[in-house]
Amino acid sequence: MTYVIAEPCVDVKDKACIEECPVDCIYEGQRSLYIHPDECVDCGACEPVCPVEAIFYEDDTPEEWKDYYKANVEFFDELGSPGGASKLGLIERDHPFIAALPPMNK
């Protein structure tokens, strides 16, 4: 199980969750943030600090945002497990599902 970042984060990327994450498992894509499912320790520290309420425990993700779980997992298919987001900084891409969304949250 892991946490998922859903639609309210797209084109917002507040990053309060990054500051709160004790294991550095929240990575920044072009339009959204992503939680690495293998690096996340399920501590939940990120969830309450998200100002747009975009972070959900996998099983608690609202039905309309279930595709964001797949996007969060598959975002790391090419990247693997770098062992910490701060080493990489901004990753100049997004999962195709998120990249195809119209501009949001402006």
Coordinates of C-alpha atoms in Angstrom, one line a residue:
M1 CA 0.0 0.0 0.0
T2 CA 1.1 3.6 -0.6
Y3 CA -0.2 7.1 -0.8
V4 CA -1.4 8.6 -4.1
I5 CA -1.3 12.2 -5.4
A6 CA -4.4 12.9 -7.4
E7 CA -5.9 15.6 -9.6
P8 CA -5.9 18.6 -7.2
C9 CA -2.1 18.7 -7.4
V10 CA -2.0 18.9 -11.2
D11 CA -0.5 22.3 -12.2
V12 CA -0.4 23.4 -8.5
K13 CA 2.6 21.5 -7.0
D14 CA 2.6 23.3 -3.6
K15 CA 5.4 21.1 -2.3
A16 CA 4.5 21.3 1.4
C17 CA 4.3 17.5 1.2
I18 CA 7.9 17.3 0.0
E19 CA 9.1 19.3 3.0
E20 CA 7.2 17.0 5.4
C21 CA 8.2 13.7 3.9
P22 CA 10.8 12.0 6.1
V23 CA 12.0 9.6 3.4
D24 CA 12.2 11.9 0.4
C25 CA 9.9 9.8 -1.8
I26 CA 7.8 12.6 -3.4
Y27 CA 9.2 13.4 -6.8
E28 CA 8.4 16.4 -8.9
G29 CA 7.2 16.0 -12.5
Q30 CA 6.5 18.7 -15.0
R31 CA 2.8 19.2 -13.9
S32 CA 2.4 17.1 -10.8
L33 CA 4.1 15.5 -7.9
Y34 CA 4.4 11.7 -7.6
I35 CA 4.9 9.4 -4.6
H36 CA 7.3 6.5 -5.2
P37 CA 5.3 3.4 -4.2
D38 CA 8.4 1.4 -3.2
E39 CA 10.1 4.2 -1.3
C40 CA 7.0 5.4 0.6
V41 CA 6.9 4.1 4.2
D42 CA 3.2 4.9 4.6
C43 CA 3.8 7.3 7.5
G44 CA 1.0 9.7 6.3
A45 CA 3.0 12.8 7.1
C46 CA 2.3 14.3 3.6
E47 CA -1.5 14.0 3.7
P48 CA -2.5 16.6 6.3
V49 CA -0.1 19.3 5.0
C50 CA -1.4 19.2 1.4
P51 CA -3.3 22.5 1.0
V52 CA -5.4 21.2 -2.0
E53 CA -6.2 17.8 -0.4
A54 CA -4.6 15.9 -3.3
I55 CA -3.0 13.1 -1.2
F56 CA -4.9 9.9 -0.4
Y57 CA -4.1 6.5 1.0
E58 CA -4.3 4.1 -1.9
D59 CA -7.6 2.5 -0.7
D60 CA -9.1 5.8 0.1
T61 CA -8.6 7.5 -3.2
P62 CA -12.0 8.8 -4.5
E63 CA -13.4 6.7 -7.4
E64 CA -13.1 9.5 -9.9
W65 CA -9.3 9.7 -9.3
K66 CA -8.5 6.0 -9.2
D67 CA -6.4 6.4 -12.4
Y68 CA -3.9 8.5 -10.4
Y69 CA -2.7 5.4 -8.6
K70 CA -1.6 3.9 -11.9
A71 CA -0.1 7.2 -13.0
N72 CA 1.9 7.4 -9.7
V73 CA 3.2 3.8 -10.0
E74 CA 4.0 3.9 -13.8
F75 CA 5.7 7.3 -13.5
F76 CA 8.6 5.3 -12.0
D77 CA 8.8 2.6 -14.6
E78 CA 11.7 4.3 -16.5
L79 CA 13.1 6.0 -13.5
G80 CA 13.3 3.0 -11.2
S81 CA 14.0 3.7 -7.5
P82 CA 16.6 6.5 -7.3
G83 CA 16.5 6.4 -3.5
G84 CA 15.5 10.0 -2.9
A85 CA 13.8 12.8 -4.8
S86 CA 16.1 15.6 -3.7
K87 CA 18.9 14.0 -5.8
L88 CA 17.0 14.5 -9.0
G89 CA 15.0 17.7 -8.7
L90 CA 12.5 18.5 -11.4
I91 CA 11.9 15.6 -13.7
E92 CA 11.1 17.1 -17.2
R93 CA 8.1 14.8 -17.9
D94 CA 4.9 13.5 -16.5
H95 CA 2.9 10.2 -16.8
P96 CA 1.1 10.3 -20.2
F97 CA -2.3 10.4 -18.4
I98 CA -1.3 13.6 -16.5
A99 CA 0.5 15.1 -19.5
A100 CA -2.7 14.8 -21.6
L101 CA -4.9 16.6 -19.1
P102 CA -6.0 20.2 -20.0
P103 CA -4.6 23.0 -17.9
M104 CA -6.0 22.8 -14.4
N105 CA -6.2 24.4 -11.0
K106 CA -5.4 28.0 -12.2

